[in-house]
Amino acid sequence: MPGYNKVILIGNLTRDPELRYTPKGVAIAKIGLAVNRTWKNEAGESKEEVTFVDVDAFGRQAETLAQYMKKGRPLMVEGRLKLDQWDDKTTGQKRSRLGVTLEGFQFLGGGDRNEGGGSEAPPVKRPATTSPKTETPDADGPPPEDDDVPF
């Protein structure tokens, strides 16, 4: 069923974006996002859980993230779940990893002006009456085939 693998995540970057280009010139940024969850257990104690999510961005969005984001900055990501599967070359075991393919994003917070060297992120404009998926430009097209990805 379409639409059921959509996710919205809010977290902090775990590392600076890694920007590369395919041989055909398509920008690809890989980012790591730490998503925190806090709750109280049955005894009333506060607990925290951190989930680390790998996110792939393509095209102009990848370039924008690489230009304005760095480790520790907050970000809202909208995207679709993607399951990568492969055979481990060392052990021969089947491996898998669940990640997110970015479809839209929004910068959060004002950034720390005391860090130096960073630029303020431009505001992300959204039409007032649309669904959350407004940041994906159609001109970027679909993600490249695995053979084109230089990672």
Short mmCIF file of N, CA and C in Angstrom, two decimals:
data_model
loop_
_atom_site.label_atom_id
_atom_site.label_comp_id
_atom_site.label_asym_id
_atom_site.label_seq_id
_atom_site.Cartn_x
_atom_site.Cartn_y
_atom_site.Cartn_z
N MET A 1 0.85 -1.18 0.00
CA MET A 1 0.00 0.00 0.00
C MET A 1 0.89 1.24 0.00
N PRO A 2 0.66 2.14 -0.91
CA PRO A 2 1.52 3.32 -0.97
C PRO A 2 1.33 4.21 0.26
N GLY A 3 2.45 4.82 0.69
CA GLY A 3 2.37 5.78 1.78
C GLY A 3 2.63 5.21 3.15
N TYR A 4 2.66 3.88 3.30
CA TYR A 4 2.83 3.31 4.62
C TYR A 4 4.28 3.20 5.06
N ASN A 5 5.23 3.48 4.18
CA ASN A 5 6.62 3.44 4.60
C ASN A 5 7.18 4.84 4.79
N LYS A 6 6.32 5.84 4.94
CA LYS A 6 6.74 7.22 5.16
C LYS A 6 7.06 7.44 6.62
N VAL A 7 8.12 8.24 6.86
CA VAL A 7 8.51 8.55 8.23
C VAL A 7 8.83 10.03 8.35
N ILE A 8 8.64 10.55 9.54
CA ILE A 8 9.09 11.89 9.90
C ILE A 8 9.93 11.74 11.16
N LEU A 9 11.17 12.20 11.09
CA LEU A 9 12.10 12.07 12.20
C LEU A 9 12.63 13.44 12.59
N ILE A 10 12.79 13.66 13.88
CA ILE A 10 13.43 14.87 14.38
C ILE A 10 14.58 14.42 15.25
N GLY A 11 15.77 14.91 14.92
CA GLY A 11 16.94 14.51 15.68
C GLY A 11 18.11 15.43 15.40
N ASN A 12 19.28 15.02 15.88
CA ASN A 12 20.51 15.78 15.70
C ASN A 12 21.47 14.99 14.84
N LEU A 13 22.22 15.68 13.99
CA LEU A 13 23.20 15.01 13.14
C LEU A 13 24.31 14.41 14.00
N THR A 14 24.66 13.17 13.70
CA THR A 14 25.71 12.48 14.44
C THR A 14 27.09 12.73 13.85
N ARG A 15 27.13 13.27 12.64
CA ARG A 15 28.38 13.58 11.95
C ARG A 15 28.09 14.61 10.87
N ASP A 16 29.14 15.23 10.36
CA ASP A 16 28.96 16.15 9.24
C ASP A 16 28.46 15.37 8.03
N PRO A 17 27.62 15.99 7.19
CA PRO A 17 27.15 15.30 5.98
C PRO A 17 28.32 14.92 5.08
N GLU A 18 28.20 13.75 4.47
CA GLU A 18 29.22 13.26 3.54
C GLU A 18 28.65 13.42 2.13
N LEU A 19 29.18 14.37 1.38
CA LEU A 19 28.66 14.69 0.04
C LEU A 19 29.55 14.07 -1.02
N ARG A 20 28.93 13.35 -1.94
CA ARG A 20 29.62 12.76 -3.09
C ARG A 20 28.76 12.99 -4.32
N TYR A 21 29.32 12.71 -5.48
CA TYR A 21 28.60 12.83 -6.74
C TYR A 21 28.73 11.53 -7.52
N THR A 22 27.65 11.12 -8.18
CA THR A 22 27.71 9.96 -9.05
C THR A 22 28.47 10.34 -10.32
N PRO A 23 28.89 9.35 -11.12
CA PRO A 23 29.54 9.68 -12.39
C PRO A 23 28.66 10.54 -13.31
N LYS A 24 27.35 10.46 -13.12
CA LYS A 24 26.42 11.27 -13.93
C LYS A 24 26.18 12.65 -13.33
N GLY A 25 26.83 12.96 -12.20
CA GLY A 25 26.73 14.29 -11.61
C GLY A 25 25.62 14.49 -10.59
N VAL A 26 24.97 13.42 -10.15
CA VAL A 26 23.91 13.53 -9.15
C VAL A 26 24.55 13.60 -7.76
N ALA A 27 24.19 14.62 -6.99
CA ALA A 27 24.71 14.77 -5.63
C ALA A 27 24.03 13.78 -4.69
N ILE A 28 24.84 13.19 -3.81
CA ILE A 28 24.32 12.28 -2.79
C ILE A 28 24.97 12.67 -1.47
N ALA A 29 24.13 12.92 -0.46
CA ALA A 29 24.64 13.22 0.88
C ALA A 29 24.18 12.12 1.82
N LYS A 30 25.11 11.61 2.60
CA LYS A 30 24.79 10.63 3.63
C LYS A 30 24.92 11.34 4.96
N ILE A 31 23.85 11.24 5.77
CA ILE A 31 23.87 11.84 7.09
C ILE A 31 23.42 10.80 8.11
N GLY A 32 23.86 10.99 9.33
CA GLY A 32 23.42 10.17 10.45
C GLY A 32 22.58 11.04 11.37
N LEU A 33 21.47 10.50 11.83
CA LEU A 33 20.56 11.25 12.69
C LEU A 33 20.35 10.47 13.99
N ALA A 34 20.51 11.15 15.12
CA ALA A 34 20.23 10.55 16.43
C ALA A 34 18.86 11.04 16.88
N VAL A 35 17.93 10.11 17.06
CA VAL A 35 16.56 10.43 17.46
C VAL A 35 16.38 9.96 18.90
N ASN A 36 16.04 10.90 19.79
CA ASN A 36 15.90 10.59 21.22
C ASN A 36 14.44 10.36 21.58
N ARG A 37 14.23 9.42 22.49
CA ARG A 37 12.90 9.15 23.03
C ARG A 37 13.03 9.08 24.54
N THR A 38 12.21 9.82 25.27
CA THR A 38 12.21 9.75 26.73
C THR A 38 10.84 9.32 27.21
N TRP A 39 10.82 8.56 28.29
CA TRP A 39 9.58 8.10 28.88
C TRP A 39 9.84 7.74 30.34
N LYS A 40 8.75 7.48 31.05
CA LYS A 40 8.86 7.04 32.45
C LYS A 40 8.46 5.58 32.53
N ASN A 41 9.24 4.80 33.26
CA ASN A 41 8.92 3.38 33.43
C ASN A 41 7.86 3.22 34.51
N GLU A 42 7.53 1.97 34.83
CA GLU A 42 6.47 1.70 35.81
C GLU A 42 6.80 2.25 37.19
N ALA A 43 8.09 2.37 37.51
CA ALA A 43 8.50 2.89 38.81
C ALA A 43 8.55 4.42 38.81
N GLY A 44 8.24 5.05 37.68
CA GLY A 44 8.25 6.50 37.59
C GLY A 44 9.62 7.09 37.27
N GLU A 45 10.58 6.22 36.98
CA GLU A 45 11.92 6.69 36.64
C GLU A 45 11.96 7.14 35.18
N SER A 46 12.66 8.23 34.94
CA SER A 46 12.80 8.74 33.59
C SER A 46 13.83 7.90 32.83
N LYS A 47 13.47 7.47 31.64
CA LYS A 47 14.34 6.65 30.80
C LYS A 47 14.52 7.35 29.46
N GLU A 48 15.66 7.08 28.83
CA GLU A 48 15.92 7.66 27.51
C GLU A 48 16.47 6.58 26.59
N GLU A 49 16.05 6.65 25.33
CA GLU A 49 16.50 5.72 24.30
C GLU A 49 16.93 6.54 23.09
N VAL A 50 18.05 6.19 22.50
CA VAL A 50 18.53 6.89 21.31
C VAL A 50 18.55 5.89 20.16
N THR A 51 17.97 6.27 19.03
CA THR A 51 17.99 5.46 17.83
C THR A 51 18.79 6.21 16.78
N PHE A 52 19.74 5.51 16.17
CA PHE A 52 20.58 6.11 15.14
C PHE A 52 20.06 5.69 13.77
N VAL A 53 19.83 6.67 12.91
CA VAL A 53 19.23 6.41 11.60
C VAL A 53 20.14 6.97 10.51
N ASP A 54 20.42 6.14 9.50
CA ASP A 54 21.16 6.60 8.33
C ASP A 54 20.19 7.16 7.31
N VAL A 55 20.49 8.35 6.78
CA VAL A 55 19.62 9.03 5.83
C VAL A 55 20.41 9.35 4.57
N ASP A 56 19.83 9.07 3.41
CA ASP A 56 20.43 9.40 2.12
C ASP A 56 19.59 10.50 1.47
N ALA A 57 20.27 11.57 1.03
CA ALA A 57 19.62 12.69 0.33
C ALA A 57 20.21 12.78 -1.07
N PHE A 58 19.42 13.24 -2.03
CA PHE A 58 19.86 13.30 -3.41
C PHE A 58 19.62 14.68 -4.00
N GLY A 59 20.40 15.01 -5.03
CA GLY A 59 20.19 16.23 -5.80
C GLY A 59 20.47 17.49 -5.01
N ARG A 60 19.68 18.51 -5.27
CA ARG A 60 19.87 19.82 -4.64
C ARG A 60 19.71 19.75 -3.12
N GLN A 61 18.81 18.88 -2.65
CA GLN A 61 18.64 18.73 -1.21
C GLN A 61 19.93 18.24 -0.56
N ALA A 62 20.63 17.33 -1.22
CA ALA A 62 21.90 16.83 -0.70
C ALA A 62 22.92 17.96 -0.60
N GLU A 63 22.99 18.78 -1.62
CA GLU A 63 23.94 19.89 -1.62
C GLU A 63 23.60 20.91 -0.54
N THR A 64 22.32 21.19 -0.35
CA THR A 64 21.89 22.14 0.67
C THR A 64 22.23 21.63 2.07
N LEU A 65 21.96 20.36 2.32
CA LEU A 65 22.29 19.79 3.64
C LEU A 65 23.79 19.83 3.89
N ALA A 66 24.58 19.50 2.88
CA ALA A 66 26.03 19.51 3.05
C ALA A 66 26.55 20.92 3.29
N GLN A 67 25.90 21.91 2.70
CA GLN A 67 26.35 23.30 2.84
C GLN A 67 26.03 23.87 4.21
N TYR A 68 24.85 23.59 4.74
CA TYR A 68 24.38 24.28 5.93
C TYR A 68 24.38 23.45 7.22
N MET A 69 24.49 22.14 7.12
CA MET A 69 24.39 21.32 8.33
C MET A 69 25.75 20.79 8.74
N LYS A 70 25.89 20.55 10.05
CA LYS A 70 27.08 19.89 10.56
C LYS A 70 26.71 19.14 11.82
N LYS A 71 27.65 18.35 12.30
CA LYS A 71 27.43 17.50 13.45
C LYS A 71 26.80 18.28 14.61
N GLY A 72 25.76 17.66 15.22
CA GLY A 72 25.11 18.25 16.38
C GLY A 72 23.90 19.11 16.07
N ARG A 73 23.75 19.56 14.84
CA ARG A 73 22.63 20.45 14.50
C ARG A 73 21.33 19.66 14.41
N PRO A 74 20.22 20.28 14.85
CA PRO A 74 18.92 19.61 14.78
C PRO A 74 18.33 19.70 13.37
N LEU A 75 17.57 18.66 13.00
CA LEU A 75 16.98 18.59 11.66
C LEU A 75 15.72 17.74 11.70
N MET A 76 14.72 18.16 10.94
CA MET A 76 13.53 17.33 10.73
C MET A 76 13.64 16.73 9.34
N VAL A 77 13.49 15.42 9.26
CA VAL A 77 13.60 14.69 8.00
C VAL A 77 12.28 14.01 7.70
N GLU A 78 11.85 14.13 6.45
CA GLU A 78 10.69 13.39 5.95
C GLU A 78 11.21 12.48 4.85
N GLY A 79 10.77 11.23 4.86
CA GLY A 79 11.26 10.34 3.83
C GLY A 79 10.55 9.01 3.83
N ARG A 80 11.17 8.08 3.12
CA ARG A 80 10.60 6.73 3.04
C ARG A 80 11.64 5.74 3.53
N LEU A 81 11.15 4.68 4.14
CA LEU A 81 12.02 3.63 4.62
C LEU A 81 12.60 2.84 3.45
N LYS A 82 13.86 2.44 3.59
CA LYS A 82 14.50 1.63 2.56
C LYS A 82 15.31 0.55 3.24
N LEU A 83 15.08 -0.70 2.85
CA LEU A 83 15.81 -1.84 3.40
C LEU A 83 16.91 -2.23 2.43
N ASP A 84 18.16 -2.09 2.88
CA ASP A 84 19.31 -2.52 2.09
C ASP A 84 19.70 -3.92 2.56
N GLN A 85 19.93 -4.84 1.60
CA GLN A 85 20.32 -6.20 1.93
C GLN A 85 21.54 -6.57 1.10
N TRP A 86 22.49 -7.30 1.73
CA TRP A 86 23.69 -7.73 1.03
C TRP A 86 24.28 -8.93 1.74
N ASP A 87 25.22 -9.58 1.07
CA ASP A 87 25.96 -10.69 1.66
C ASP A 87 27.29 -10.16 2.17
N ASP A 88 27.59 -10.45 3.43
CA ASP A 88 28.86 -10.02 4.02
C ASP A 88 29.99 -10.77 3.32
N LYS A 89 30.94 -10.04 2.75
CA LYS A 89 32.03 -10.66 1.99
C LYS A 89 32.96 -11.46 2.88
N THR A 90 33.05 -11.10 4.15
CA THR A 90 33.95 -11.79 5.07
C THR A 90 33.34 -13.08 5.59
N THR A 91 32.10 -13.01 6.07
CA THR A 91 31.47 -14.16 6.71
C THR A 91 30.51 -14.91 5.80
N GLY A 92 30.08 -14.27 4.71
CA GLY A 92 29.11 -14.89 3.82
C GLY A 92 27.68 -14.82 4.33
N GLN A 93 27.47 -14.20 5.49
CA GLN A 93 26.12 -14.09 6.06
C GLN A 93 25.33 -12.99 5.37
N LYS A 94 24.01 -13.18 5.34
CA LYS A 94 23.15 -12.13 4.81
C LYS A 94 23.05 -11.01 5.83
N ARG A 95 23.17 -9.78 5.38
CA ARG A 95 23.10 -8.61 6.24
C ARG A 95 21.99 -7.70 5.73
N SER A 96 21.48 -6.86 6.60
CA SER A 96 20.47 -5.88 6.20
C SER A 96 20.57 -4.65 7.08
N ARG A 97 20.08 -3.54 6.55
CA ARG A 97 20.08 -2.29 7.30
C ARG A 97 18.87 -1.49 6.83
N LEU A 98 18.12 -0.98 7.80
CA LEU A 98 16.97 -0.15 7.50
C LEU A 98 17.42 1.31 7.56
N GLY A 99 17.17 2.06 6.52
CA GLY A 99 17.54 3.47 6.47
C GLY A 99 16.39 4.29 5.92
N VAL A 100 16.65 5.56 5.68
CA VAL A 100 15.63 6.48 5.17
C VAL A 100 16.18 7.17 3.93
N THR A 101 15.36 7.24 2.89
CA THR A 101 15.66 8.04 1.71
C THR A 101 14.90 9.35 1.88
N LEU A 102 15.64 10.44 1.96
CA LEU A 102 15.06 11.75 2.23
C LEU A 102 14.17 12.21 1.09
N GLU A 103 13.00 12.71 1.45
CA GLU A 103 12.10 13.33 0.48
C GLU A 103 11.90 14.80 0.78
N GLY A 104 12.10 15.20 2.02
CA GLY A 104 11.97 16.60 2.42
C GLY A 104 12.65 16.80 3.77
N PHE A 105 12.93 18.04 4.10
CA PHE A 105 13.55 18.32 5.39
C PHE A 105 13.23 19.74 5.79
N GLN A 106 13.48 20.02 7.07
CA GLN A 106 13.33 21.37 7.58
C GLN A 106 14.42 21.61 8.60
N PHE A 107 15.12 22.73 8.46
CA PHE A 107 16.12 23.10 9.45
C PHE A 107 15.40 23.47 10.74
N LEU A 108 15.97 23.11 11.87
CA LEU A 108 15.39 23.44 13.17
C LEU A 108 16.39 24.25 13.97
N GLY A 109 15.89 25.08 14.85
CA GLY A 109 16.76 25.88 15.70
C GLY A 109 17.46 26.96 14.91
N GLY A 110 18.10 27.89 15.63
CA GLY A 110 18.77 29.01 14.98
C GLY A 110 20.25 28.78 14.79
N GLY A 111 20.76 27.67 15.29
CA GLY A 111 22.20 27.42 15.18
C GLY A 111 22.94 28.19 16.25
N ASP A 112 24.14 27.77 16.53
CA ASP A 112 24.96 28.42 17.54
C ASP A 112 25.89 29.41 16.85
N ARG A 113 25.64 30.68 17.03
CA ARG A 113 26.43 31.72 16.36
C ARG A 113 27.85 31.79 16.90
N ASN A 114 28.12 31.18 18.05
CA ASN A 114 29.46 31.22 18.63
C ASN A 114 30.39 30.16 18.06
N GLU A 115 29.86 29.23 17.24
CA GLU A 115 30.68 28.16 16.71
C GLU A 115 31.64 28.66 15.65
N GLY A 116 31.28 29.69 14.93
CA GLY A 116 32.14 30.24 13.89
C GLY A 116 32.23 29.32 12.70
N GLY A 117 32.47 29.89 11.54
CA GLY A 117 32.66 29.11 10.34
C GLY A 117 31.38 28.59 9.73
N GLY A 118 30.26 28.68 10.41
CA GLY A 118 29.01 28.17 9.87
C GLY A 118 28.14 29.29 9.37
N SER A 119 27.32 28.99 8.40
CA SER A 119 26.37 29.97 7.88
C SER A 119 25.00 29.66 8.45
N GLU A 120 24.21 30.68 8.58
CA GLU A 120 22.84 30.46 9.00
C GLU A 120 22.10 29.74 7.89
N ALA A 121 21.32 28.76 8.24
CA ALA A 121 20.54 28.04 7.24
C ALA A 121 19.40 28.93 6.75
N PRO A 122 19.13 28.90 5.45
CA PRO A 122 18.03 29.71 4.94
C PRO A 122 16.71 29.11 5.39
N PRO A 123 15.67 29.93 5.51
CA PRO A 123 14.38 29.37 5.90
C PRO A 123 13.85 28.46 4.79
N VAL A 124 13.21 27.38 5.19
CA VAL A 124 12.60 26.47 4.23
C VAL A 124 11.15 26.89 4.09
N LYS A 125 10.77 27.24 2.88
CA LYS A 125 9.41 27.73 2.65
C LYS A 125 8.49 26.57 2.34
N ARG A 126 7.31 26.61 2.95
CA ARG A 126 6.29 25.59 2.73
C ARG A 126 4.97 26.27 2.40
N PRO A 127 4.26 25.77 1.41
CA PRO A 127 2.91 26.28 1.20
C PRO A 127 2.06 25.97 2.43
N ALA A 128 1.15 26.85 2.75
CA ALA A 128 0.39 26.74 4.00
C ALA A 128 -0.57 25.56 4.00
N THR A 129 -1.06 25.11 2.87
CA THR A 129 -2.09 24.08 2.87
C THR A 129 -1.68 22.87 2.05
N THR A 130 -0.51 22.32 2.35
CA THR A 130 -0.09 21.11 1.63
C THR A 130 0.30 20.05 2.63
N SER A 131 0.49 18.85 2.12
CA SER A 131 0.96 17.77 2.96
C SER A 131 2.43 18.00 3.29
N PRO A 132 2.99 17.25 4.24
CA PRO A 132 4.38 17.48 4.63
C PRO A 132 5.38 17.31 3.50
N LYS A 133 5.08 16.56 2.45
CA LYS A 133 6.04 16.28 1.39
C LYS A 133 6.07 17.42 0.39
N THR A 134 6.68 18.55 0.78
CA THR A 134 6.71 19.70 -0.11
C THR A 134 8.11 20.07 -0.54
N GLU A 135 9.12 19.44 0.03
CA GLU A 135 10.48 19.84 -0.24
C GLU A 135 11.15 19.08 -1.37
N THR A 136 10.52 18.01 -1.88
CA THR A 136 11.16 17.20 -2.91
C THR A 136 10.92 17.81 -4.27
N PRO A 137 11.95 18.32 -4.92
CA PRO A 137 11.75 18.87 -6.25
C PRO A 137 11.65 17.73 -7.26
N ASP A 138 10.71 17.86 -8.20
CA ASP A 138 10.53 16.84 -9.22
C ASP A 138 11.72 16.78 -10.17
N ALA A 139 12.46 17.88 -10.30
CA ALA A 139 13.57 17.92 -11.24
C ALA A 139 14.71 16.99 -10.85
N ASP A 140 14.82 16.64 -9.56
CA ASP A 140 15.90 15.76 -9.14
C ASP A 140 15.69 14.34 -9.60
N GLY A 141 14.45 13.93 -9.80
CA GLY A 141 14.16 12.59 -10.27
C GLY A 141 14.42 11.55 -9.21
N PRO A 142 14.34 10.27 -9.59
CA PRO A 142 14.53 9.19 -8.63
C PRO A 142 16.00 9.05 -8.26
N PRO A 143 16.26 8.38 -7.14
CA PRO A 143 17.66 8.14 -6.76
C PRO A 143 18.35 7.30 -7.81
N PRO A 144 19.66 7.44 -7.93
CA PRO A 144 20.39 6.66 -8.93
C PRO A 144 20.43 5.19 -8.57
N GLU A 145 20.75 4.38 -9.56
CA GLU A 145 20.91 2.94 -9.33
C GLU A 145 22.12 2.73 -8.43
N ASP A 146 22.15 1.59 -7.73
CA ASP A 146 23.24 1.28 -6.82
C ASP A 146 24.61 1.34 -7.49
N ASP A 147 24.69 0.99 -8.77
CA ASP A 147 25.98 0.99 -9.47
C ASP A 147 26.55 2.39 -9.63
N ASP A 148 25.68 3.43 -9.57
CA ASP A 148 26.10 4.80 -9.75
C ASP A 148 26.52 5.46 -8.43
N VAL A 149 26.24 4.83 -7.30
CA VAL A 149 26.50 5.43 -6.00
C VAL A 149 27.96 5.20 -5.62
N PRO A 150 28.74 6.28 -5.39
CA PRO A 150 30.18 6.13 -5.13
C PRO A 150 30.53 5.88 -3.67
N PHE A 151 29.78 5.04 -2.96
CA PHE A 151 30.08 4.75 -1.55
C PHE A 151 30.46 3.31 -1.39
#
